[in-house]
mmCIF file of C-alpha atoms (C1' of nucleotides) in Angstrom:
data_model
loop_
_atom_site.group_PDB
_atom_site.id
_atom_site.type_symbol
_atom_site.label_atom_id
_atom_site.label_comp_id
_atom_site.label_asym_id
_atom_site.label_seq_id
_atom_site.Cartn_x
_atom_site.Cartn_y
_atom_site.Cartn_z
ATOM 1 C CA MET A 1 -22.444 -5.735 -10.192
ATOM 2 C CA PRO A 2 -25.294 -7.562 -8.545
ATOM 3 C CA GLU A 3 -24.737 -11.060 -7.223
ATOM 4 C CA GLY A 4 -25.832 -11.842 -3.627
ATOM 5 C CA HIS A 5 -22.785 -10.273 -1.970
ATOM 6 C CA THR A 6 -23.639 -6.927 -3.734
ATOM 7 C CA ILE A 7 -27.208 -7.002 -2.542
ATOM 8 C CA HIS A 8 -26.309 -7.757 1.069
ATOM 9 C CA ARG A 9 -23.614 -5.091 1.030
ATOM 10 C CA HIS A 10 -26.281 -2.536 -0.256
ATOM 11 C CA ALA A 11 -28.651 -3.538 2.534
ATOM 12 C CA ARG A 12 -25.747 -3.178 5.274
ATOM 13 C CA LEU A 13 -24.485 0.223 3.929
ATOM 14 C CA GLN A 14 -27.894 1.671 3.287
ATOM 15 C CA ARG A 15 -29.183 0.580 6.754
ATOM 16 C CA ARG A 16 -26.634 3.102 8.189
ATOM 17 C CA HIS A 17 -28.215 5.951 6.138
ATOM 18 C CA LEU A 18 -31.796 5.105 6.059
ATOM 19 C CA VAL A 19 -33.066 3.100 9.208
ATOM 20 C CA GLY A 20 -34.925 5.163 11.657
ATOM 21 C CA LYS A 21 -34.989 8.142 9.167
ATOM 22 C CA ARG A 22 -37.877 9.768 7.404
ATOM 23 C CA VAL A 23 -37.229 10.013 3.678
ATOM 24 C CA ALA A 24 -38.523 11.732 0.656
ATOM 25 C CA ALA A 25 -39.130 9.439 -2.265
ATOM 26 C CA TRP A 26 -39.853 10.454 -5.895
ATOM 27 C CA SER A 27 -39.422 8.913 -9.334
ATOM 28 C CA PRO A 28 -37.342 11.238 -11.623
ATOM 29 C CA GLN A 29 -38.063 9.070 -14.562
ATOM 30 C CA GLY A 30 -41.755 8.715 -13.691
ATOM 31 C CA ARG A 31 -42.211 5.003 -14.077
ATOM 32 C CA PHE A 32 -42.463 4.480 -10.269
ATOM 33 C CA ALA A 33 -44.304 7.636 -9.552
ATOM 34 C CA ASP A 34 -47.308 6.164 -7.801
ATOM 35 C CA GLY A 35 -45.038 3.793 -5.705
ATOM 36 C CA ALA A 36 -42.798 6.860 -4.634
ATOM 37 C CA ALA A 37 -45.776 8.777 -3.725
ATOM 38 C CA ARG A 38 -46.913 6.082 -1.279
ATOM 39 C CA LEU A 39 -43.492 5.910 0.278
ATOM 40 C CA ASP A 40 -42.763 9.693 0.404
ATOM 41 C CA GLY A 41 -42.468 11.026 3.738
ATOM 42 C CA GLY A 42 -42.500 7.783 5.563
ATOM 43 C CA THR A 43 -39.780 6.163 7.700
ATOM 44 C CA VAL A 44 -37.476 3.158 6.881
ATOM 45 C CA ARG A 45 -37.797 0.718 9.699
ATOM 46 C CA ASP A 46 -35.559 -2.111 8.285
ATOM 47 C CA ILE A 47 -33.776 -3.166 5.186
ATOM 48 C CA ARG A 48 -33.319 -6.963 4.635
ATOM 49 C CA ALA A 49 -31.491 -8.812 1.812
ATOM 50 C CA VAL A 50 -32.293 -12.356 0.750
ATOM 51 C CA GLY A 51 -30.464 -13.900 -2.273
ATOM 52 C CA LYS A 52 -30.763 -11.068 -4.914
ATOM 53 C CA HIS A 53 -33.749 -9.386 -3.401
ATOM 54 C CA LEU A 54 -34.057 -6.283 -1.215
ATOM 55 C CA PHE A 55 -36.935 -5.467 1.131
ATOM 56 C CA TYR A 56 -37.323 -1.974 2.731
ATOM 57 C CA GLU A 57 -39.723 -2.229 5.649
ATOM 58 C CA TRP A 58 -41.763 1.181 5.752
ATOM 59 C CA GLY A 59 -43.196 2.946 8.418
ATOM 60 C CA THR A 60 -45.433 6.125 8.692
ATOM 61 C CA SER A 61 -43.741 9.347 9.612
ATOM 62 C CA ASP A 62 -43.805 8.490 13.372
ATOM 63 C CA GLY A 63 -42.305 5.150 12.707
ATOM 64 C CA THR A 64 -45.310 2.873 13.008
ATOM 65 C CA ALA A 65 -45.246 -0.061 10.533
ATOM 66 C CA THR A 66 -47.304 0.513 7.328
ATOM 67 C CA GLY A 67 -47.413 -3.123 6.102
ATOM 68 C CA GLU A 68 -45.713 -1.808 3.027
ATOM 69 C CA LEU A 69 -42.302 -2.936 1.679
ATOM 70 C CA LEU A 70 -40.210 -1.554 -1.028
ATOM 71 C CA HIS A 71 -39.193 -4.571 -3.053
ATOM 72 C CA ILE A 72 -36.081 -4.202 -5.298
ATOM 73 C CA HIS A 73 -34.324 -6.695 -7.606
ATOM 74 C CA LEU A 74 -31.490 -5.268 -9.617
ATOM 75 C CA GLY A 75 -31.432 -7.746 -12.442
ATOM 76 C CA LEU A 76 -28.448 -7.412 -14.673
ATOM 77 C CA PHE A 77 -28.184 -3.617 -14.925
ATOM 78 C CA GLY A 78 -29.578 -2.272 -11.854
ATOM 79 C CA LYS A 79 -27.439 0.359 -10.055
ATOM 80 C CA PHE A 80 -27.625 2.279 -6.794
ATOM 81 C CA ARG A 81 -25.798 5.540 -6.509
ATOM 82 C CA THR A 82 -25.400 7.157 -3.072
ATOM 83 C CA PHE A 83 -24.534 10.723 -2.287
ATOM 84 C CA VAL A 84 -23.768 11.980 1.231
ATOM 85 C CA ASP A 85 -23.478 15.615 0.016
ATOM 86 C CA GLU A 86 -25.344 17.578 -2.445
ATOM 87 C CA PRO A 87 -26.300 15.082 -5.165
ATOM 88 C CA PRO A 88 -26.015 15.691 -8.835
ATOM 89 C CA ALA A 89 -29.201 15.755 -10.935
ATOM 90 C CA PRO A 90 -30.466 12.208 -11.483
ATOM 91 C CA THR A 91 -29.874 10.487 -14.841
ATOM 92 C CA GLU A 92 -32.958 10.162 -17.105
ATOM 93 C CA GLY A 93 -33.394 6.502 -16.245
ATOM 94 C CA THR A 94 -33.567 6.982 -12.504
ATOM 95 C CA ARG A 95 -36.657 5.218 -11.335
ATOM 96 C CA LEU A 96 -36.534 5.921 -7.786
ATOM 97 C CA ALA A 97 -34.778 8.587 -5.670
ATOM 98 C CA LEU A 98 -34.687 8.487 -1.896
ATOM 99 C CA ARG A 99 -33.413 11.386 0.410
ATOM 100 C CA THR A 100 -33.243 11.451 4.133
ATOM 101 C CA ILE A 101 -34.972 14.352 5.620
ATOM 102 C CA GLU A 102 -32.543 15.953 8.159
ATOM 103 C CA GLY A 103 -32.444 18.919 10.441
ATOM 104 C CA GLU A 104 -31.667 22.537 9.147
ATOM 105 C CA ASP A 105 -27.867 22.274 8.318
ATOM 106 C CA ALA A 106 -27.595 18.623 7.261
ATOM 107 C CA ALA A 107 -27.736 17.703 3.552
ATOM 108 C CA GLY A 108 -29.048 14.206 4.062
ATOM 109 C CA THR A 109 -28.261 11.160 2.170
ATOM 110 C CA THR A 110 -29.602 10.593 -1.319
ATOM 111 C CA ILE A 111 -29.765 7.432 -3.117
ATOM 112 C CA TYR A 112 -30.584 6.863 -6.779
ATOM 113 C CA LEU A 113 -31.702 3.731 -8.271
ATOM 114 C CA ALA A 114 -31.738 2.872 -12.135
ATOM 115 C CA GLY A 115 -31.919 -0.133 -14.280
ATOM 116 C CA ALA A 116 -33.533 -2.370 -11.798
ATOM 117 C CA THR A 117 -35.700 -5.400 -13.093
ATOM 118 C CA VAL A 118 -38.000 -5.069 -9.991
ATOM 119 C CA VAL A 119 -39.140 -1.930 -8.020
ATOM 120 C CA ASP A 120 -42.605 -2.386 -6.477
ATOM 121 C CA ILE A 121 -44.356 -2.266 -3.207
ATOM 122 C CA VAL A 122 -45.217 -5.629 -1.499
ATOM 123 C CA SER A 123 -47.127 -6.755 1.592
ATOM 124 C CA PRO A 124 -45.429 -8.833 4.266
ATOM 125 C CA PRO A 125 -47.225 -11.996 2.954
ATOM 126 C CA GLU A 126 -45.806 -11.316 -0.418
ATOM 127 C CA GLU A 127 -42.232 -10.925 0.890
ATOM 128 C CA GLU A 128 -42.813 -14.406 2.572
ATOM 129 C CA ALA A 129 -43.951 -15.792 -0.615
ATOM 130 C CA ILE A 130 -40.740 -14.566 -2.407
ATOM 131 C CA ARG A 131 -38.587 -15.935 0.371
ATOM 132 C CA GLY A 132 -40.291 -19.187 0.034
ATOM 133 C CA ARG A 133 -39.386 -19.435 -3.522
ATOM 134 C CA LEU A 134 -35.636 -19.118 -2.746
ATOM 135 C CA GLY A 135 -33.240 -21.729 -1.649
ATOM 136 C CA PRO A 136 -30.838 -21.232 1.277
ATOM 137 C CA ASP A 137 -28.645 -18.163 1.054
ATOM 138 C CA PRO A 138 -24.871 -18.617 1.806
ATOM 139 C CA LEU A 139 -25.019 -15.040 3.546
ATOM 140 C CA ASP A 140 -27.554 -15.940 5.921
ATOM 141 C CA ARG A 141 -26.161 -17.443 9.212
ATOM 142 C CA LYS A 142 -29.272 -19.313 9.751
ATOM 143 C CA ALA A 143 -29.528 -20.925 6.355
ATOM 144 C CA ASP A 144 -29.964 -24.579 5.972
ATOM 145 C CA PRO A 145 -27.509 -26.070 3.600
ATOM 146 C CA SER A 146 -29.250 -29.461 3.714
ATOM 147 C CA ARG A 147 -31.924 -28.008 1.470
ATOM 148 C CA PHE A 148 -29.280 -27.107 -1.127
ATOM 149 C CA VAL A 149 -27.852 -30.640 -0.760
ATOM 150 C CA ALA A 150 -31.325 -32.179 -1.245
ATOM 151 C CA ALA A 151 -32.069 -30.155 -4.297
ATOM 152 C CA MET A 152 -28.743 -31.170 -5.955
ATOM 153 C CA ARG A 153 -29.334 -34.925 -5.238
ATOM 154 C CA ARG A 154 -32.463 -34.951 -7.297
ATOM 155 C CA ARG A 155 -31.292 -33.199 -10.203
ATOM 156 C CA ARG A 156 -29.852 -34.522 -13.459
ATOM 157 C CA LEU A 157 -29.208 -30.833 -14.484
ATOM 158 C CA PRO A 158 -25.430 -30.026 -14.918
ATOM 159 C CA ILE A 159 -23.982 -28.611 -11.761
ATOM 160 C CA GLY A 160 -23.054 -25.490 -13.816
ATOM 161 C CA GLU A 161 -26.770 -24.696 -14.402
ATOM 162 C CA ALA A 162 -28.006 -25.820 -11.132
ATOM 163 C CA LEU A 163 -25.895 -23.304 -9.236
ATOM 164 C CA LEU A 164 -27.713 -20.454 -11.058
ATOM 165 C CA ASP A 165 -31.043 -21.855 -9.877
ATOM 166 C CA GLN A 166 -32.218 -19.460 -7.209
ATOM 167 C CA LYS A 167 -34.643 -21.942 -5.876
ATOM 168 C CA ALA A 168 -31.692 -24.393 -5.114
ATOM 169 C CA ILE A 169 -29.207 -21.759 -3.648
ATOM 170 C CA SER A 170 -29.863 -18.004 -3.608
ATOM 171 C CA GLY A 171 -27.505 -15.287 -4.469
ATOM 172 C CA ILE A 172 -25.054 -17.076 -6.807
ATOM 173 C CA GLY A 173 -24.584 -15.609 -10.189
ATOM 174 C CA ASN A 174 -22.507 -16.207 -13.296
ATOM 175 C CA VAL A 175 -19.044 -15.051 -11.718
ATOM 176 C CA TYR A 176 -19.334 -17.040 -8.606
ATOM 177 C CA ARG A 177 -20.656 -20.195 -10.409
ATOM 178 C CA ALA A 178 -17.629 -20.312 -12.587
ATOM 179 C CA GLU A 179 -15.197 -19.546 -9.911
ATOM 180 C CA MET A 180 -16.726 -22.020 -7.292
ATOM 181 C CA LEU A 181 -16.540 -24.793 -9.887
ATOM 182 C CA PHE A 182 -13.015 -24.028 -10.726
ATOM 183 C CA ARG A 183 -12.078 -24.002 -7.050
ATOM 184 C CA ALA A 184 -13.912 -27.378 -6.455
ATOM 185 C CA GLY A 185 -12.002 -28.795 -9.576
ATOM 186 C CA LEU A 186 -15.448 -29.724 -11.060
ATOM 187 C CA ASP A 187 -16.544 -29.900 -14.535
ATOM 188 C CA PRO A 188 -19.526 -27.593 -15.048
ATOM 189 C CA ASP A 189 -21.301 -30.244 -17.222
ATOM 190 C CA THR A 190 -21.335 -32.848 -14.397
ATOM 191 C CA PRO A 191 -25.032 -33.776 -13.519
ATOM 192 C CA ALA A 192 -25.758 -32.342 -10.098
ATOM 193 C CA ALA A 193 -27.007 -35.661 -8.751
ATOM 194 C CA ASP A 194 -23.698 -37.274 -9.551
ATOM 195 C CA LEU A 195 -21.825 -35.229 -6.961
ATOM 196 C CA THR A 196 -21.161 -36.809 -3.593
ATOM 197 C CA GLU A 197 -22.806 -35.064 -0.573
ATOM 198 C CA ASP A 198 -19.336 -33.943 0.464
ATOM 199 C CA GLN A 199 -18.700 -32.266 -2.783
ATOM 200 C CA VAL A 200 -22.141 -30.363 -2.500
ATOM 201 C CA MET A 201 -21.339 -29.375 0.958
ATOM 202 C CA GLY A 202 -17.912 -28.261 -0.208
ATOM 203 C CA LEU A 203 -19.448 -26.119 -2.655
ATOM 204 C CA TRP A 204 -21.859 -24.553 -0.075
ATOM 205 C CA ASP A 205 -18.927 -23.781 2.324
ATOM 206 C CA ASP A 206 -17.018 -22.166 -0.486
ATOM 207 C CA ALA A 207 -20.096 -19.990 -1.413
ATOM 208 C CA VAL A 208 -20.196 -19.007 2.260
ATOM 209 C CA THR A 209 -16.467 -18.040 2.030
ATOM 210 C CA LEU A 210 -16.543 -16.308 -1.119
ATOM 211 C CA LEU A 211 -19.701 -14.242 -0.823
ATOM 212 C CA ARG A 212 -18.756 -13.155 2.772
ATOM 213 C CA LEU A 213 -15.455 -11.953 1.395
ATOM 214 C CA GLY A 214 -17.250 -10.149 -1.510
ATOM 215 C CA GLU A 215 -19.865 -8.581 0.874
ATOM 216 C CA LYS A 216 -16.994 -6.979 2.888
ATOM 217 C CA SER A 217 -14.771 -5.740 -0.008
ATOM 218 C CA GLY A 218 -17.481 -5.121 -2.661
ATOM 219 C CA ARG A 219 -15.421 -6.957 -5.166
ATOM 220 C CA ILE A 220 -15.346 -10.682 -6.364
ATOM 221 C CA VAL A 221 -11.766 -11.836 -5.629
ATOM 222 C CA THR A 222 -11.485 -15.720 -5.818
ATOM 223 C CA VAL A 223 -7.943 -16.440 -6.292
ATOM 224 C CA GLU A 224 -5.861 -17.913 -3.441
ATOM 225 C CA PRO A 225 -2.979 -15.298 -3.382
ATOM 226 C CA ALA A 226 -0.399 -17.996 -3.527
ATOM 227 C CA ASP A 227 -1.687 -19.136 -6.924
ATOM 228 C CA VAL A 228 -0.616 -15.698 -8.456
ATOM 229 C CA GLY A 229 2.548 -15.443 -6.210
ATOM 230 C CA ARG A 230 1.116 -13.038 -3.820
ATOM 231 C CA ARG A 231 0.840 -12.845 -0.053
ATOM 232 C CA SER A 232 -2.633 -11.152 0.124
ATOM 233 C CA ARG A 233 -5.739 -10.461 -1.828
ATOM 234 C CA GLY A 234 -5.214 -6.762 -1.745
ATOM 235 C CA ARG A 235 -4.983 -4.804 -4.907
ATOM 236 C CA LEU A 236 -4.380 -7.568 -7.437
ATOM 237 C CA PRO A 237 -4.368 -6.670 -11.128
ATOM 238 C CA ARG A 238 -7.593 -7.467 -12.734
ATOM 239 C CA ASP A 239 -6.280 -10.630 -14.489
ATOM 240 C CA GLU A 240 -5.155 -11.995 -11.166
ATOM 241 C CA GLN A 241 -8.292 -11.612 -9.352
ATOM 242 C CA ARG A 242 -10.200 -14.537 -10.772
ATOM 243 C CA TYR A 243 -9.320 -18.038 -12.146
ATOM 244 C CA VAL A 244 -11.549 -18.303 -15.002
ATOM 245 C CA TYR A 245 -14.334 -15.677 -15.391
ATOM 246 C CA LYS A 246 -13.684 -13.839 -18.607
ATOM 247 C CA ARG A 247 -10.328 -15.261 -18.814
ATOM 248 C CA HIS A 248 -10.820 -17.462 -22.042
ATOM 249 C CA ASP A 249 -7.481 -17.936 -23.975
ATOM 250 C CA ARG A 250 -5.540 -16.699 -20.895
ATOM 251 C CA PRO A 251 -3.280 -19.270 -19.142
ATOM 252 C CA CYS A 252 -4.788 -20.982 -16.005
ATOM 253 C CA HIS A 253 -3.319 -19.526 -12.784
ATOM 254 C CA ARG A 254 -2.577 -23.029 -11.481
ATOM 255 C CA CYS A 255 -1.542 -25.051 -14.575
ATOM 256 C CA GLY A 256 -0.952 -22.653 -17.543
ATOM 257 C CA THR A 257 -3.583 -24.489 -19.746
ATOM 258 C CA PRO A 258 -5.518 -21.883 -21.778
ATOM 259 C CA ILE A 259 -8.910 -21.174 -20.172
ATOM 260 C CA VAL A 260 -11.898 -22.250 -22.484
ATOM 261 C CA MET A 261 -15.457 -20.748 -22.554
ATOM 262 C CA TRP A 262 -18.785 -21.988 -23.855
ATOM 263 C CA THR A 263 -22.487 -20.856 -23.623
ATOM 264 C CA PRO A 264 -25.155 -23.201 -22.408
ATOM 265 C CA ARG A 265 -28.531 -21.626 -22.174
ATOM 266 C CA SER A 266 -27.113 -18.270 -23.237
ATOM 267 C CA ARG A 267 -25.068 -17.918 -19.900
ATOM 268 C CA THR A 268 -21.325 -17.973 -20.793
ATOM 269 C CA ILE A 269 -19.193 -20.095 -18.573
ATOM 270 C CA TRP A 270 -15.328 -20.485 -18.336
ATOM 271 C CA GLY A 271 -13.320 -23.463 -17.222
ATOM 272 C CA CYS A 272 -9.768 -24.959 -17.144
ATOM 273 C CA PRO A 273 -9.705 -28.137 -19.189
ATOM 274 C CA THR A 274 -6.930 -29.475 -17.006
ATOM 275 C CA CYS A 275 -7.827 -28.490 -13.387
ATOM 276 C CA GLN A 276 -11.564 -29.158 -13.951
ATOM 277 C CA GLY A 277 -11.090 -32.282 -16.186
ATOM 278 C CA LEU A 278 -13.497 -30.896 -18.746
ATOM 279 C CA ALA A 279 -15.139 -33.629 -20.745
ATOM 280 C CA ARG A 280 -15.993 -31.256 -23.712
ATOM 281 C CA ALA A 281 -12.326 -30.088 -24.216
ATOM 282 C "C1'" DT B 1 -24.414 7.853 -33.765
ATOM 283 C "C1'" DA B 2 -24.374 3.085 -33.364
ATOM 284 C "C1'" DC B 3 -23.383 -0.853 -31.506
ATOM 285 C "C1'" DA B 4 -21.826 -4.319 -28.169
ATOM 286 C "C1'" DT B 5 -21.807 -5.580 -23.571
ATOM 287 C "C1'" DA B 6 -22.972 -6.588 -18.486
ATOM 288 C "C1'" DT B 7 -22.417 -10.290 -12.289
ATOM 289 C "C1'" DG B 8 -30.569 -11.541 -14.170
ATOM 290 C "C1'" DA B 9 -34.924 -13.599 -14.880
ATOM 291 C "C1'" DT B 10 -39.386 -14.394 -17.170
ATOM 292 C "C1'" DC B 11 -42.379 -15.589 -20.693
ATOM 293 C "C1'" DA B 12 -43.528 -17.521 -25.256
ATOM 294 C "C1'" DT B 13 -42.959 -21.113 -28.501
ATOM 295 C "C1'" DT C 1 -34.286 -21.953 -27.358
ATOM 296 C "C1'" DG C 2 -35.186 -17.306 -28.346
ATOM 297 C "C1'" DA C 3 -37.414 -12.879 -27.485
ATOM 298 C "C1'" DT C 4 -37.812 -9.575 -24.140
ATOM 299 C "C1'" DC C 5 -37.329 -6.273 -20.372
ATOM 300 C "C1'" DC C 6 -34.233 -3.033 -17.491
ATOM 301 C "C1'" DT C 7 -29.757 1.114 -18.028
ATOM 302 C "C1'" DA C 8 -25.106 2.946 -18.417
ATOM 303 C "C1'" DT C 9 -20.849 2.658 -20.444
ATOM 304 C "C1'" DG C 10 -17.086 2.010 -23.569
ATOM 305 C "C1'" DT C 11 -15.528 1.456 -28.288
ATOM 306 C "C1'" DA C 12 -16.174 1.760 -33.114
ATOM 307 C "C1'" DA C 13 -17.664 4.321 -36.947
#
DNA sequence: TACATATGATCAT
DNA sequence: TGATCCTATGTAA
């Protein structure tokens, strides 16, 4: 389930297992055999997440930087599986396997990766080039939201499409864009440039709130508990976790109006005709 | 066995 | 705008 929160969460959890460790690397599927061979037996010095990208800084077996970075982008289907005990055999599509090399009696941690759009080895300048193409990341405490504001001000593009543009803001995906626009009471078809600066900053602040929550919990829960008659966000039934995403024909949690869906640029979006004043409805 | 589906992004036309 | 790439899963046939 890879929007930005998932990527940052993977980085945080994998750091605990991998950083400072020597790891074996191989490619069960074979399509990353050469890359895995270059990484095999080296150490992981750091793992960094930015937007939907992951960078693993590699070192030699004694920890010296090699100038090689494992770069991963999960795309739509990419998945990690982590095993702290003896792992099962990898699935056929497993492109990369990493396993920590521990002492005699420790099993080590094994991580399998399948389905990713990008698995390659890049140099530090290439990492910088990729970062340079990305807008500010709501999960980066040093991010500069004014870059997002500026990007929105100069775009006639509908805000619903602009939010998916990783050059404008990085890490937002199809679930968060729909949910953020509902929470802001905005029609996704509104041209980005028509929003006030306060509205754009409001979207940024909400992205920070929601992605941080998602990074902590590993799930995307966007409803305010009061809207579904609850006291907390814990263990909500599936239909009560979100306001609009995949809730077409279901009643809005705030006003009861049936949620509608449409598909601009082959990315389905959902909205409440009443709460978001949908022009198309 | 087949097909639909998925929280992404790029490239060609 | 449409085709394409990536893989696993659930449902239908």
